[in-house]
Amino acid sequence: MMRTETMRKVFAAAALAASFALASGAAAAADMTKKHAALECTSCHAAGGFKAPEPQKCLGCHASDEIVKATERFNFTAKLTNPKTKQEVAHKALVNPHDSYHYGRTENCLDCHREHTPSVNACATCHDVAPWKMGAPR
Ligand code: HEC
Ligand code: HEC
Ligand code: HEC
Ligand code: HEC
């Protein structure tokens, strides 16, 4: 009897603490970017958790082929001269963020796209991206 009562109190206290954590966490992150203003929180966060979603979640609504096509224009061709033969060679620079030289289509969306804070351009960590004319995404 005694044990059951204690357990009940422990569970009640835990549930209360969890609901406080949830409420303050949600309030801190509720500053949604406009792009997804119409979405429910649960479109990205399974009920009961506020973990960053996996790329699969994003890809469920934004087809891979479509985002690759939308940013294909960032790829460019540069003319390089072979120093030995002096021959000009066309060199394609694969800077499409959704199908890039390093990662192909496998880079995690959240390297660049953020939901509750401004997005970033992960390529800029190492490259001077100004000539690419590729800023941070929405
Ligand atoms: C439940 C469906 C859904 C999910 C999940 C989702 N989105 Fe969206 N997203 C939309 C809709 C709807 C829009 C607004 C219409 C549009 O522009 O395509 C949008 C807009 C965007 C835009 C702006 C598009 C533009 O034209 O500028 C970006 C960027 C974006 N989403 C990235 C993401 C990323 C990254 C994730 C994962 C963290 C994600 N989305 C998850 C439905 C979704
Ligand atoms: C290396 C950085 C980077 C990564 C990683 C990345 N994106 Fe993007 N994304 C961008 C940039 C930059 C743009 C904006 C391009 C522009 O100005 O049109 C963009 C645009 C978009 C758009 C809008 C496309 C449109 O129709 O104009 C969507 C949707 C999107 N990304 C979704 C995703 C999803 C989903 C993932 C993960 C599978 C992802 N992105 C990964 C940088 C990135
Ligand atoms: C389109 C997908 C998407 C939607 C819709 C969304 N979130 Fe998020 N959420 C994210 C991503 C991505 C992160 C990882 C951090 C970031 O990108 O800001 C995140 C992180 C969080 C976190 C963890 C704390 C933090 O800032 O890292 C909380 C809490 C949260 N979201 C609450 C919410 C609430 C509340 C709503 C509804 C008002 C909501 N989210 C709607 C994608 C989404
Ligand atoms: C951690 C540092 C780092 C990040 C982040 C990074 N790169 Fe690179 N990148 C390099 C280095 C180092 C090289 C040269 C060595 C090599 O080719 O791998 C390079 C080479 C390249 C090349 C080959 C240049 C050529 O001759 O065609 C391209 C294209 C490129 N990066 C695009 C990108 C894009 C697009 C992103 C963002 C999605 C990115 N990089 C992010 C370090 C980085």
PDB file of C-alpha atoms and ligand atoms in Angstrom:
ATOM      1  CA  MET A   1       0.000   0.000   0.000  1.00  0.00           C
ATOM      2  CA  MET A   2       2.647   2.438   1.247  1.00  0.00           C
ATOM      3  CA  ARG A   3       4.890   1.558  -1.654  1.00  0.00           C
ATOM      4  CA  THR A   4       2.175   2.137  -4.228  1.00  0.00           C
ATOM      5  CA  GLU A   5       1.378   5.550  -2.762  1.00  0.00           C
ATOM      6  CA  THR A   6       5.045   6.601  -2.843  1.00  0.00           C
ATOM      7  CA  MET A   7       5.342   5.412  -6.421  1.00  0.00           C
ATOM      8  CA  ARG A   8       2.259   7.389  -7.382  1.00  0.00           C
ATOM      9  CA  LYS A   9       3.736  10.564  -5.865  1.00  0.00           C
ATOM     10  CA  VAL A  10       7.061  10.009  -7.590  1.00  0.00           C
ATOM     11  CA  PHE A  11       5.366   9.577 -10.919  1.00  0.00           C
ATOM     12  CA  ALA A  12       3.200  12.661 -10.384  1.00  0.00           C
ATOM     13  CA  ALA A  13       6.281  14.759  -9.514  1.00  0.00           C
ATOM     14  CA  ALA A  14       8.177  13.432 -12.518  1.00  0.00           C
ATOM     15  CA  ALA A  15       5.270  14.180 -14.832  1.00  0.00           C
ATOM     16  CA  LEU A  16       5.045  17.728 -13.492  1.00  0.00           C
ATOM     17  CA  ALA A  17       8.784  18.323 -13.926  1.00  0.00           C
ATOM     18  CA  ALA A  18       8.596  16.935 -17.467  1.00  0.00           C
ATOM     19  CA  SER A  19       5.703  19.197 -18.380  1.00  0.00           C
ATOM     20  CA  PHE A  20       7.595  22.257 -17.095  1.00  0.00           C
ATOM     21  CA  ALA A  21      10.696  21.287 -19.092  1.00  0.00           C
ATOM     22  CA  LEU A  22       8.532  20.808 -22.169  1.00  0.00           C
ATOM     23  CA  ALA A  23       6.712  24.119 -21.769  1.00  0.00           C
ATOM     24  CA  SER A  24       9.860  26.219 -21.298  1.00  0.00           C
ATOM     25  CA  GLY A  25      11.722  24.366 -24.057  1.00  0.00           C
ATOM     26  CA  ALA A  26       8.819  24.852 -26.450  1.00  0.00           C
ATOM     27  CA  ALA A  27       8.528  28.535 -25.534  1.00  0.00           C
ATOM     28  CA  ALA A  28      12.261  29.040 -26.148  1.00  0.00           C
ATOM     29  CA  ALA A  29      12.021  27.453 -29.578  1.00  0.00           C
ATOM     30  CA  ALA A  30       8.593  28.688 -30.644  1.00  0.00           C
ATOM     31  CA  ASP A  31      10.188  31.470 -32.688  1.00  0.00           C
ATOM     32  CA  MET A  32       9.516  29.701 -35.993  1.00  0.00           C
ATOM     33  CA  THR A  33      10.926  30.929 -39.254  1.00  0.00           C
ATOM     34  CA  LYS A  34       8.211  32.111 -41.643  1.00  0.00           C
ATOM     35  CA  LYS A  35       8.818  29.338 -44.179  1.00  0.00           C
ATOM     36  CA  HIS A  36       7.054  26.760 -42.003  1.00  0.00           C
ATOM     37  CA  ALA A  37       4.624  29.022 -40.171  1.00  0.00           C
ATOM     38  CA  ALA A  38       1.663  26.939 -41.357  1.00  0.00           C
ATOM     39  CA  LEU A  39       3.057  23.634 -40.073  1.00  0.00           C
ATOM     40  CA  GLU A  40       2.204  21.920 -36.807  1.00  0.00           C
ATOM     41  CA  CYS A  41       5.089  21.286 -34.412  1.00  0.00           C
ATOM     42  CA  THR A  42       4.381  17.574 -34.816  1.00  0.00           C
ATOM     43  CA  SER A  43       5.164  17.672 -38.564  1.00  0.00           C
ATOM     44  CA  CYS A  44       8.810  17.676 -37.468  1.00  0.00           C
ATOM     45  CA  HIS A  45       8.703  16.622 -33.813  1.00  0.00           C
ATOM     46  CA  ALA A  46       7.021  13.347 -32.937  1.00  0.00           C
ATOM     47  CA  ALA A  47       4.593  13.841 -30.067  1.00  0.00           C
ATOM     48  CA  GLY A  48       6.405  14.086 -26.731  1.00  0.00           C
ATOM     49  CA  GLY A  49       9.878  14.993 -28.032  1.00  0.00           C
ATOM     50  CA  PHE A  50      11.608  18.055 -29.457  1.00  0.00           C
ATOM     51  CA  LYS A  51      14.687  16.451 -30.972  1.00  0.00           C
ATOM     52  CA  ALA A  52      16.065  17.853 -34.220  1.00  0.00           C
ATOM     53  CA  PRO A  53      14.399  15.875 -37.032  1.00  0.00           C
ATOM     54  CA  GLU A  54      16.337  13.490 -39.272  1.00  0.00           C
ATOM     55  CA  PRO A  55      16.888  14.515 -42.932  1.00  0.00           C
ATOM     56  CA  GLN A  56      14.360  11.816 -43.902  1.00  0.00           C
ATOM     57  CA  LYS A  57      11.692  13.963 -42.269  1.00  0.00           C
ATOM     58  CA  CYS A  58      12.560  16.976 -44.439  1.00  0.00           C
ATOM     59  CA  LEU A  59      12.849  14.806 -47.551  1.00  0.00           C
ATOM     60  CA  GLY A  60       9.357  13.449 -46.943  1.00  0.00           C
ATOM     61  CA  CYS A  61       7.990  16.873 -47.934  1.00  0.00           C
ATOM     62  CA  HIS A  62      10.849  18.197 -50.108  1.00  0.00           C
ATOM     63  CA  ALA A  63      11.710  15.615 -52.771  1.00  0.00           C
ATOM     64  CA  SER A  64      15.456  15.177 -53.244  1.00  0.00           C
ATOM     65  CA  ASP A  65      15.252  15.547 -57.057  1.00  0.00           C
ATOM     66  CA  GLU A  66      13.407  18.834 -56.671  1.00  0.00           C
ATOM     67  CA  ILE A  67      15.817  20.516 -54.250  1.00  0.00           C
ATOM     68  CA  VAL A  68      18.782  19.314 -56.326  1.00  0.00           C
ATOM     69  CA  LYS A  69      17.204  20.911 -59.395  1.00  0.00           C
ATOM     70  CA  ALA A  70      16.341  24.122 -57.531  1.00  0.00           C
ATOM     71  CA  THR A  71      20.006  24.788 -56.735  1.00  0.00           C
ATOM     72  CA  GLU A  72      21.721  23.305 -59.809  1.00  0.00           C
ATOM     73  CA  ARG A  73      22.447  26.807 -61.071  1.00  0.00           C
ATOM     74  CA  PHE A  74      25.174  27.186 -58.434  1.00  0.00           C
ATOM     75  CA  ASN A  75      27.438  24.728 -60.297  1.00  0.00           C
ATOM     76  CA  PHE A  76      29.807  26.530 -62.631  1.00  0.00           C
ATOM     77  CA  THR A  77      32.467  25.746 -65.192  1.00  0.00           C
ATOM     78  CA  ALA A  78      35.882  27.346 -64.918  1.00  0.00           C
ATOM     79  CA  LYS A  79      38.529  27.340 -67.644  1.00  0.00           C
ATOM     80  CA  LEU A  80      41.839  26.098 -66.259  1.00  0.00           C
ATOM     81  CA  THR A  81      45.129  26.007 -68.139  1.00  0.00           C
ATOM     82  CA  ASN A  82      47.224  22.857 -67.850  1.00  0.00           C
ATOM     83  CA  PRO A  83      50.670  24.302 -66.976  1.00  0.00           C
ATOM     84  CA  LYS A  84      52.519  21.570 -68.895  1.00  0.00           C
ATOM     85  CA  THR A  85      50.587  21.470 -72.144  1.00  0.00           C
ATOM     86  CA  LYS A  86      49.156  25.019 -71.948  1.00  0.00           C
ATOM     87  CA  GLN A  87      45.875  23.456 -72.967  1.00  0.00           C
ATOM     88  CA  GLU A  88      42.678  24.989 -71.652  1.00  0.00           C
ATOM     89  CA  VAL A  89      40.439  22.536 -69.835  1.00  0.00           C
ATOM     90  CA  ALA A  90      36.879  23.117 -68.734  1.00  0.00           C
ATOM     91  CA  HIS A  91      36.533  22.207 -65.084  1.00  0.00           C
ATOM     92  CA  LYS A  92      33.120  21.830 -63.518  1.00  0.00           C
ATOM     93  CA  ALA A  93      32.881  22.970 -59.898  1.00  0.00           C
ATOM     94  CA  LEU A  94      30.134  21.056 -58.117  1.00  0.00           C
ATOM     95  CA  VAL A  95      28.958  23.571 -55.559  1.00  0.00           C
ATOM     96  CA  ASN A  96      25.251  22.663 -55.644  1.00  0.00           C
ATOM     97  CA  PRO A  97      24.601  22.465 -51.884  1.00  0.00           C
ATOM     98  CA  HIS A  98      22.105  19.627 -52.428  1.00  0.00           C
ATOM     99  CA  ASP A  99      24.455  17.549 -54.621  1.00  0.00           C
ATOM    100  CA  SER A 100      27.967  18.726 -53.871  1.00  0.00           C
ATOM    101  CA  TYR A 101      31.519  17.705 -54.682  1.00  0.00           C
ATOM    102  CA  HIS A 102      32.152  16.376 -51.154  1.00  0.00           C
ATOM    103  CA  TYR A 103      28.860  14.974 -50.008  1.00  0.00           C
ATOM    104  CA  GLY A 104      26.714  14.378 -53.070  1.00  0.00           C
ATOM    105  CA  ARG A 105      23.136  14.288 -51.804  1.00  0.00           C
ATOM    106  CA  THR A 106      24.051  12.967 -48.363  1.00  0.00           C
ATOM    107  CA  GLU A 107      24.772  16.116 -46.351  1.00  0.00           C
ATOM    108  CA  ASN A 108      22.535  16.638 -43.344  1.00  0.00           C
ATOM    109  CA  CYS A 109      20.016  19.436 -44.033  1.00  0.00           C
ATOM    110  CA  LEU A 110      20.718  20.883 -40.596  1.00  0.00           C
ATOM    111  CA  ASP A 111      24.350  21.625 -41.507  1.00  0.00           C
ATOM    112  CA  CYS A 112      22.798  24.649 -43.229  1.00  0.00           C
ATOM    113  CA  HIS A 113      19.055  24.858 -42.594  1.00  0.00           C
ATOM    114  CA  ARG A 114      17.846  25.719 -39.113  1.00  0.00           C
ATOM    115  CA  GLU A 115      14.307  26.073 -37.969  1.00  0.00           C
ATOM    116  CA  HIS A 116      14.232  28.272 -34.877  1.00  0.00           C
ATOM    117  CA  THR A 117      17.457  30.201 -35.437  1.00  0.00           C
ATOM    118  CA  PRO A 118      18.894  31.719 -38.641  1.00  0.00           C
ATOM    119  CA  SER A 119      20.276  29.227 -41.172  1.00  0.00           C
ATOM    120  CA  VAL A 120      23.967  29.106 -42.049  1.00  0.00           C
ATOM    121  CA  ASN A 121      26.142  28.236 -45.061  1.00  0.00           C
ATOM    122  CA  ALA A 122      28.310  25.315 -43.945  1.00  0.00           C
ATOM    123  CA  CYS A 123      30.574  25.569 -47.020  1.00  0.00           C
ATOM    124  CA  ALA A 124      31.721  28.987 -45.791  1.00  0.00           C
ATOM    125  CA  THR A 125      33.521  27.333 -42.860  1.00  0.00           C
ATOM    126  CA  CYS A 126      36.307  26.426 -45.297  1.00  0.00           C
ATOM    127  CA  HIS A 127      35.637  28.147 -48.648  1.00  0.00           C
ATOM    128  CA  ASP A 128      35.318  31.760 -49.675  1.00  0.00           C
ATOM    129  CA  VAL A 129      31.755  31.389 -50.959  1.00  0.00           C
ATOM    130  CA  ALA A 130      31.349  34.994 -52.163  1.00  0.00           C
ATOM    131  CA  PRO A 131      32.301  34.114 -55.779  1.00  0.00           C
ATOM    132  CA  TRP A 132      29.729  31.299 -55.677  1.00  0.00           C
ATOM    133  CA  LYS A 133      26.981  33.834 -54.938  1.00  0.00           C
ATOM    134  CA  MET A 134      25.537  31.342 -52.473  1.00  0.00           C
ATOM    135  CA  GLY A 135      24.410  32.846 -49.194  1.00  0.00           C
ATOM    136  CA  ALA A 136      22.829  31.127 -46.241  1.00  0.00           C
ATOM    137  CA  PRO A 137      19.490  29.480 -47.085  1.00  0.00           C
ATOM    138  CA  ARG A 138      16.197  30.323 -45.429  1.00  0.00           C
TER     139      ARG A 138
HETATM  140  C1  HEC B   1       5.170  18.446 -43.342  1.00  0.00           C
HETATM  141  C2  HEC B   1       5.896  18.878 -44.505  1.00  0.00           C
HETATM  142  C3  HEC B   1       7.224  19.590 -44.317  1.00  0.00           C
HETATM  143  C4  HEC B   1       8.307  19.182 -43.566  1.00  0.00           C
HETATM  144  C5  HEC B   1       8.426  17.964 -42.648  1.00  0.00           C
HETATM  145  C6  HEC B   1       9.366  20.139 -43.849  1.00  0.00           C
HETATM  146  N1  HEC B   1       8.919  21.093 -44.711  1.00  0.00           N
HETATM  147 FE1  HEC B   1      10.015  22.643 -45.477  1.00  0.00          FE
HETATM  148  N2  HEC B   1       8.326  23.429 -46.299  1.00  0.00           N
HETATM  149  C7  HEC B   1       7.083  22.834 -46.315  1.00  0.00           C
HETATM  150  C8  HEC B   1       6.115  23.737 -46.925  1.00  0.00           C
HETATM  151  C9  HEC B   1       4.633  23.441 -47.144  1.00  0.00           C
HETATM  152  C10 HEC B   1       6.826  24.923 -47.255  1.00  0.00           C
HETATM  153  C11 HEC B   1       6.274  26.203 -47.890  1.00  0.00           C
HETATM  154  C12 HEC B   1       5.996  26.003 -49.337  1.00  0.00           C
HETATM  155  C13 HEC B   1       7.259  25.937 -50.084  1.00  0.00           C
HETATM  156  O1  HEC B   1       7.920  26.972 -50.221  1.00  0.00           O
HETATM  157  O2  HEC B   1       7.631  24.832 -50.557  1.00  0.00           O
HETATM  158  C14 HEC B   1       8.220  24.687 -46.874  1.00  0.00           C
HETATM  159  C15 HEC B   1       9.263  25.577 -47.081  1.00  0.00           C
HETATM  160  C16 HEC B   1      10.618  25.280 -46.871  1.00  0.00           C
HETATM  161  C17 HEC B   1      11.725  26.114 -47.274  1.00  0.00           C
HETATM  162  C18 HEC B   1      11.619  27.447 -47.990  1.00  0.00           C
HETATM  163  C19 HEC B   1      11.416  27.172 -49.452  1.00  0.00           C
HETATM  164  C20 HEC B   1      11.659  28.372 -50.317  1.00  0.00           C
HETATM  165  O3  HEC B   1      11.068  28.405 -51.416  1.00  0.00           O
HETATM  166  O4  HEC B   1      12.436  29.247 -49.928  1.00  0.00           O
HETATM  167  C21 HEC B   1      12.871  25.471 -46.894  1.00  0.00           C
HETATM  168  C22 HEC B   1      14.295  25.950 -47.103  1.00  0.00           C
HETATM  169  C23 HEC B   1      12.478  24.247 -46.227  1.00  0.00           C
HETATM  170  N3  HEC B   1      11.101  24.159 -46.237  1.00  0.00           N
HETATM  171  C24 HEC B   1      13.359  23.326 -45.679  1.00  0.00           C
HETATM  172  C25 HEC B   1      12.971  22.276 -44.846  1.00  0.00           C
HETATM  173  C26 HEC B   1      13.878  21.494 -44.011  1.00  0.00           C
HETATM  174  C27 HEC B   1      15.375  21.662 -43.957  1.00  0.00           C
HETATM  175  C28 HEC B   1      13.104  20.595 -43.323  1.00  0.00           C
HETATM  176  C29 HEC B   1      13.531  19.605 -42.258  1.00  0.00           C
HETATM  177  C30 HEC B   1      14.104  20.202 -41.046  1.00  0.00           C
HETATM  178  C31 HEC B   1      11.726  20.788 -43.749  1.00  0.00           C
HETATM  179  N4  HEC B   1      11.698  21.817 -44.657  1.00  0.00           N
HETATM  180  C32 HEC B   1      10.638  20.051 -43.311  1.00  0.00           C
HETATM  181  C33 HEC B   1       6.797  21.577 -45.832  1.00  0.00           C
HETATM  182  C34 HEC B   1       7.613  20.815 -45.013  1.00  0.00           C
HETATM  183  C1  HEC B   2      25.441  23.065 -47.710  1.00  0.00           C
HETATM  184  C2  HEC B   2      24.233  23.775 -47.277  1.00  0.00           C
HETATM  185  C3  HEC B   2      22.897  23.123 -47.506  1.00  0.00           C
HETATM  186  C4  HEC B   2      22.489  21.855 -47.136  1.00  0.00           C
HETATM  187  C5  HEC B   2      23.301  20.782 -46.442  1.00  0.00           C
HETATM  188  C6  HEC B   2      21.102  21.745 -47.533  1.00  0.00           C
HETATM  189  N1  HEC B   2      20.679  22.896 -48.122  1.00  0.00           N
HETATM  190 FE1  HEC B   2      18.828  23.336 -48.795  1.00  0.00          FE
HETATM  191  N2  HEC B   2      19.456  25.119 -49.506  1.00  0.00           N
HETATM  192  C7  HEC B   2      20.726  25.633 -49.348  1.00  0.00           C
HETATM  193  C8  HEC B   2      20.817  26.927 -50.000  1.00  0.00           C
HETATM  194  C9  HEC B   2      22.057  27.817 -50.067  1.00  0.00           C
HETATM  195  C10 HEC B   2      19.531  27.189 -50.534  1.00  0.00           C
HETATM  196  C11 HEC B   2      19.036  28.459 -51.192  1.00  0.00           C
HETATM  197  C12 HEC B   2      19.418  28.519 -52.620  1.00  0.00           C
HETATM  198  C13 HEC B   2      18.832  29.742 -53.277  1.00  0.00           C
HETATM  199  O1  HEC B   2      19.228  30.862 -52.941  1.00  0.00           O
HETATM  200  O2  HEC B   2      17.987  29.520 -54.101  1.00  0.00           O
HETATM  201  C14 HEC B   2      18.715  26.023 -50.217  1.00  0.00           C
HETATM  202  C15 HEC B   2      17.388  25.890 -50.595  1.00  0.00           C
HETATM  203  C16 HEC B   2      16.557  24.869 -50.163  1.00  0.00           C
HETATM  204  C17 HEC B   2      15.137  24.773 -50.465  1.00  0.00           C
HETATM  205  C18 HEC B   2      14.345  25.729 -51.325  1.00  0.00           C
HETATM  206  C19 HEC B   2      14.466  25.220 -52.751  1.00  0.00           C
HETATM  207  C20 HEC B   2      13.702  26.065 -53.754  1.00  0.00           C
HETATM  208  O3  HEC B   2      12.709  25.570 -54.300  1.00  0.00           O
HETATM  209  O4  HEC B   2      14.138  27.198 -54.015  1.00  0.00           O
HETATM  210  C21 HEC B   2      14.665  23.648 -49.846  1.00  0.00           C
HETATM  211  C22 HEC B   2      13.237  23.135 -49.852  1.00  0.00           C
HETATM  212  C23 HEC B   2      15.796  23.028 -49.190  1.00  0.00           C
HETATM  213  N3  HEC B   2      16.934  23.778 -49.417  1.00  0.00           N
HETATM  214  C24 HEC B   2      15.736  21.854 -48.461  1.00  0.00           C
HETATM  215  C25 HEC B   2      16.848  21.133 -48.035  1.00  0.00           C
HETATM  216  C26 HEC B   2      16.795  19.787 -47.489  1.00  0.00           C
HETATM  217  C27 HEC B   2      15.524  18.989 -47.310  1.00  0.00           C
HETATM  218  C28 HEC B   2      18.082  19.422 -47.189  1.00  0.00           C
HETATM  219  C29 HEC B   2      18.577  18.097 -46.641  1.00  0.00           C
HETATM  220  C30 HEC B   2      18.248  16.925 -47.452  1.00  0.00           C
HETATM  221  C31 HEC B   2      18.942  20.554 -47.540  1.00  0.00           C
HETATM  222  N4  HEC B   2      18.171  21.544 -48.069  1.00  0.00           N
HETATM  223  C32 HEC B   2      20.330  20.606 -47.354  1.00  0.00           C
HETATM  224  C33 HEC B   2      21.762  25.045 -48.659  1.00  0.00           C
HETATM  225  C34 HEC B   2      21.746  23.765 -48.132  1.00  0.00           C
HETATM  226  C1  HEC B   3       9.898  22.137 -40.259  1.00  0.00           C
HETATM  227  C2  HEC B   3      10.338  21.395 -39.122  1.00  0.00           C
HETATM  228  C3  HEC B   3      10.062  21.932 -37.728  1.00  0.00           C
HETATM  229  C4  HEC B   3       8.875  22.379 -37.213  1.00  0.00           C
HETATM  230  C5  HEC B   3       7.539  22.514 -37.925  1.00  0.00           C
HETATM  231  C6  HEC B   3       9.133  22.681 -35.824  1.00  0.00           C
HETATM  232  N1  HEC B   3      10.444  22.419 -35.521  1.00  0.00           N
HETATM  233 FE1  HEC B   3      11.330  22.553 -33.691  1.00  0.00          FE
HETATM  234  N2  HEC B   3      13.129  21.949 -34.470  1.00  0.00           N
HETATM  235  C7  HEC B   3      13.335  21.758 -35.804  1.00  0.00           C
HETATM  236  C8  HEC B   3      14.769  21.645 -36.023  1.00  0.00           C
HETATM  237  C9  HEC B   3      15.433  21.441 -37.380  1.00  0.00           C
HETATM  238  C10 HEC B   3      15.402  21.759 -34.768  1.00  0.00           C
HETATM  239  C11 HEC B   3      16.910  21.762 -34.478  1.00  0.00           C
HETATM  240  C12 HEC B   3      17.362  23.191 -34.079  1.00  0.00           C
HETATM  241  C13 HEC B   3      17.002  24.238 -35.098  1.00  0.00           C
HETATM  242  O1  HEC B   3      17.133  23.977 -36.294  1.00  0.00           O
HETATM  243  O2  HEC B   3      16.566  25.337 -34.743  1.00  0.00           O
HETATM  244  C14 HEC B   3      14.321  21.931 -33.802  1.00  0.00           C
HETATM  245  C15 HEC B   3      14.499  22.042 -32.429  1.00  0.00           C
HETATM  246  C16 HEC B   3      13.474  22.267 -31.535  1.00  0.00           C
HETATM  247  C17 HEC B   3      13.636  22.269 -30.095  1.00  0.00           C
HETATM  248  C18 HEC B   3      14.900  21.911 -29.336  1.00  0.00           C
HETATM  249  C19 HEC B   3      15.514  23.134 -28.749  1.00  0.00           C
HETATM  250  C20 HEC B   3      16.377  23.820 -29.714  1.00  0.00           C
HETATM  251  O3  HEC B   3      16.161  25.020 -29.979  1.00  0.00           O
HETATM  252  O4  HEC B   3      17.294  23.171 -30.257  1.00  0.00           O
HETATM  253  C21 HEC B   3      12.424  22.597 -29.554  1.00  0.00           C
HETATM  254  C22 HEC B   3      12.077  22.730 -28.058  1.00  0.00           C
HETATM  255  C23 HEC B   3      11.495  22.794 -30.669  1.00  0.00           C
HETATM  256  N3  HEC B   3      12.171  22.562 -31.859  1.00  0.00           N
HETATM  257  C24 HEC B   3      10.176  23.171 -30.529  1.00  0.00           C
HETATM  258  C25 HEC B   3       9.283  23.362 -31.575  1.00  0.00           C
HETATM  259  C26 HEC B   3       7.913  23.859 -31.425  1.00  0.00           C
HETATM  260  C27 HEC B   3       7.265  24.272 -30.095  1.00  0.00           C
HETATM  261  C28 HEC B   3       7.351  23.859 -32.667  1.00  0.00           C
HETATM  262  C29 HEC B   3       5.967  24.334 -33.084  1.00  0.00           C
HETATM  263  C30 HEC B   3       5.667  25.728 -32.730  1.00  0.00           C
HETATM  264  C31 HEC B   3       8.370  23.357 -33.596  1.00  0.00           C
HETATM  265  N4  HEC B   3       9.518  23.086 -32.895  1.00  0.00           N
HETATM  266  C32 HEC B   3       8.177  23.169 -34.942  1.00  0.00           C
HETATM  267  C33 HEC B   3      12.389  21.632 -36.783  1.00  0.00           C
HETATM  268  C34 HEC B   3      11.052  21.973 -36.662  1.00  0.00           C
HETATM  269  C1  HEC B   4      35.941  21.214 -43.615  1.00  0.00           C
HETATM  270  C2  HEC B   4      36.311  22.086 -44.714  1.00  0.00           C
HETATM  271  C3  HEC B   4      35.435  22.077 -45.952  1.00  0.00           C
HETATM  272  C4  HEC B   4      34.066  22.271 -46.018  1.00  0.00           C
HETATM  273  C5  HEC B   4      33.079  22.453 -44.885  1.00  0.00           C
HETATM  274  C6  HEC B   4      33.745  22.266 -47.432  1.00  0.00           C
HETATM  275  N1  HEC B   4      34.859  22.076 -48.188  1.00  0.00           N
HETATM  276 FE1  HEC B   4      34.986  21.993 -50.214  1.00  0.00          FE
HETATM  277  N2  HEC B   4      36.975  21.595 -50.120  1.00  0.00           N
HETATM  278  C7  HEC B   4      37.727  21.583 -48.965  1.00  0.00           C
HETATM  279  C8  HEC B   4      39.124  21.244 -49.322  1.00  0.00           C
HETATM  280  C9  HEC B   4      40.274  21.114 -48.321  1.00  0.00           C
HETATM  281  C10 HEC B   4      39.159  21.078 -50.718  1.00  0.00           C
HETATM  282  C11 HEC B   4      40.368  20.718 -51.592  1.00  0.00           C
HETATM  283  C12 HEC B   4      40.693  19.259 -51.473  1.00  0.00           C
HETATM  284  C13 HEC B   4      39.683  18.402 -52.160  1.00  0.00           C
HETATM  285  O1  HEC B   4      39.477  18.537 -53.354  1.00  0.00           O
HETATM  286  O2  HEC B   4      39.045  17.580 -51.470  1.00  0.00           O
HETATM  287  C14 HEC B   4      37.798  21.303 -51.197  1.00  0.00           C
HETATM  288  C15 HEC B   4      37.413  21.219 -52.513  1.00  0.00           C
HETATM  289  C16 HEC B   4      36.149  21.528 -52.987  1.00  0.00           C
HETATM  290  C17 HEC B   4      35.764  21.515 -54.374  1.00  0.00           C
HETATM  291  C18 HEC B   4      36.659  21.098 -55.521  1.00  0.00           C
HETATM  292  C19 HEC B   4      37.186  22.307 -56.189  1.00  0.00           C
HETATM  293  C20 HEC B   4      37.329  21.995 -57.629  1.00  0.00           C
HETATM  294  O3  HEC B   4      38.446  22.045 -58.102  1.00  0.00           O
HETATM  295  O4  HEC B   4      36.320  21.701 -58.261  1.00  0.00           O
HETATM  296  C21 HEC B   4      34.449  21.897 -54.458  1.00  0.00           C
HETATM  297  C22 HEC B   4      33.605  22.055 -55.704  1.00  0.00           C
HETATM  298  C23 HEC B   4      34.010  22.121 -53.084  1.00  0.00           C
HETATM  299  N3  HEC B   4      35.053  21.907 -52.230  1.00  0.00           N
HETATM  300  C24 HEC B   4      32.743  22.495 -52.754  1.00  0.00           C
HETATM  301  C25 HEC B   4      32.250  22.574 -51.449  1.00  0.00           C
HETATM  302  C26 HEC B   4      30.862  22.829 -51.108  1.00  0.00           C
HETATM  303  C27 HEC B   4      29.746  23.071 -52.113  1.00  0.00           C
HETATM  304  C28 HEC B   4      30.798  22.795 -49.750  1.00  0.00           C
HETATM  305  C29 HEC B   4      29.533  22.924 -48.875  1.00  0.00           C
HETATM  306  C30 HEC B   4      28.508  21.935 -49.197  1.00  0.00           C
HETATM  307  C31 HEC B   4      32.136  22.537 -49.240  1.00  0.00           C
HETATM  308  N4  HEC B   4      32.975  22.406 -50.299  1.00  0.00           N
HETATM  309  C32 HEC B   4      32.459  22.432 -47.913  1.00  0.00           C
HETATM  310  C33 HEC B   4      37.270  21.803 -47.704  1.00  0.00           C
HETATM  311  C34 HEC B   4      35.938  21.973 -47.324  1.00  0.00           C
END
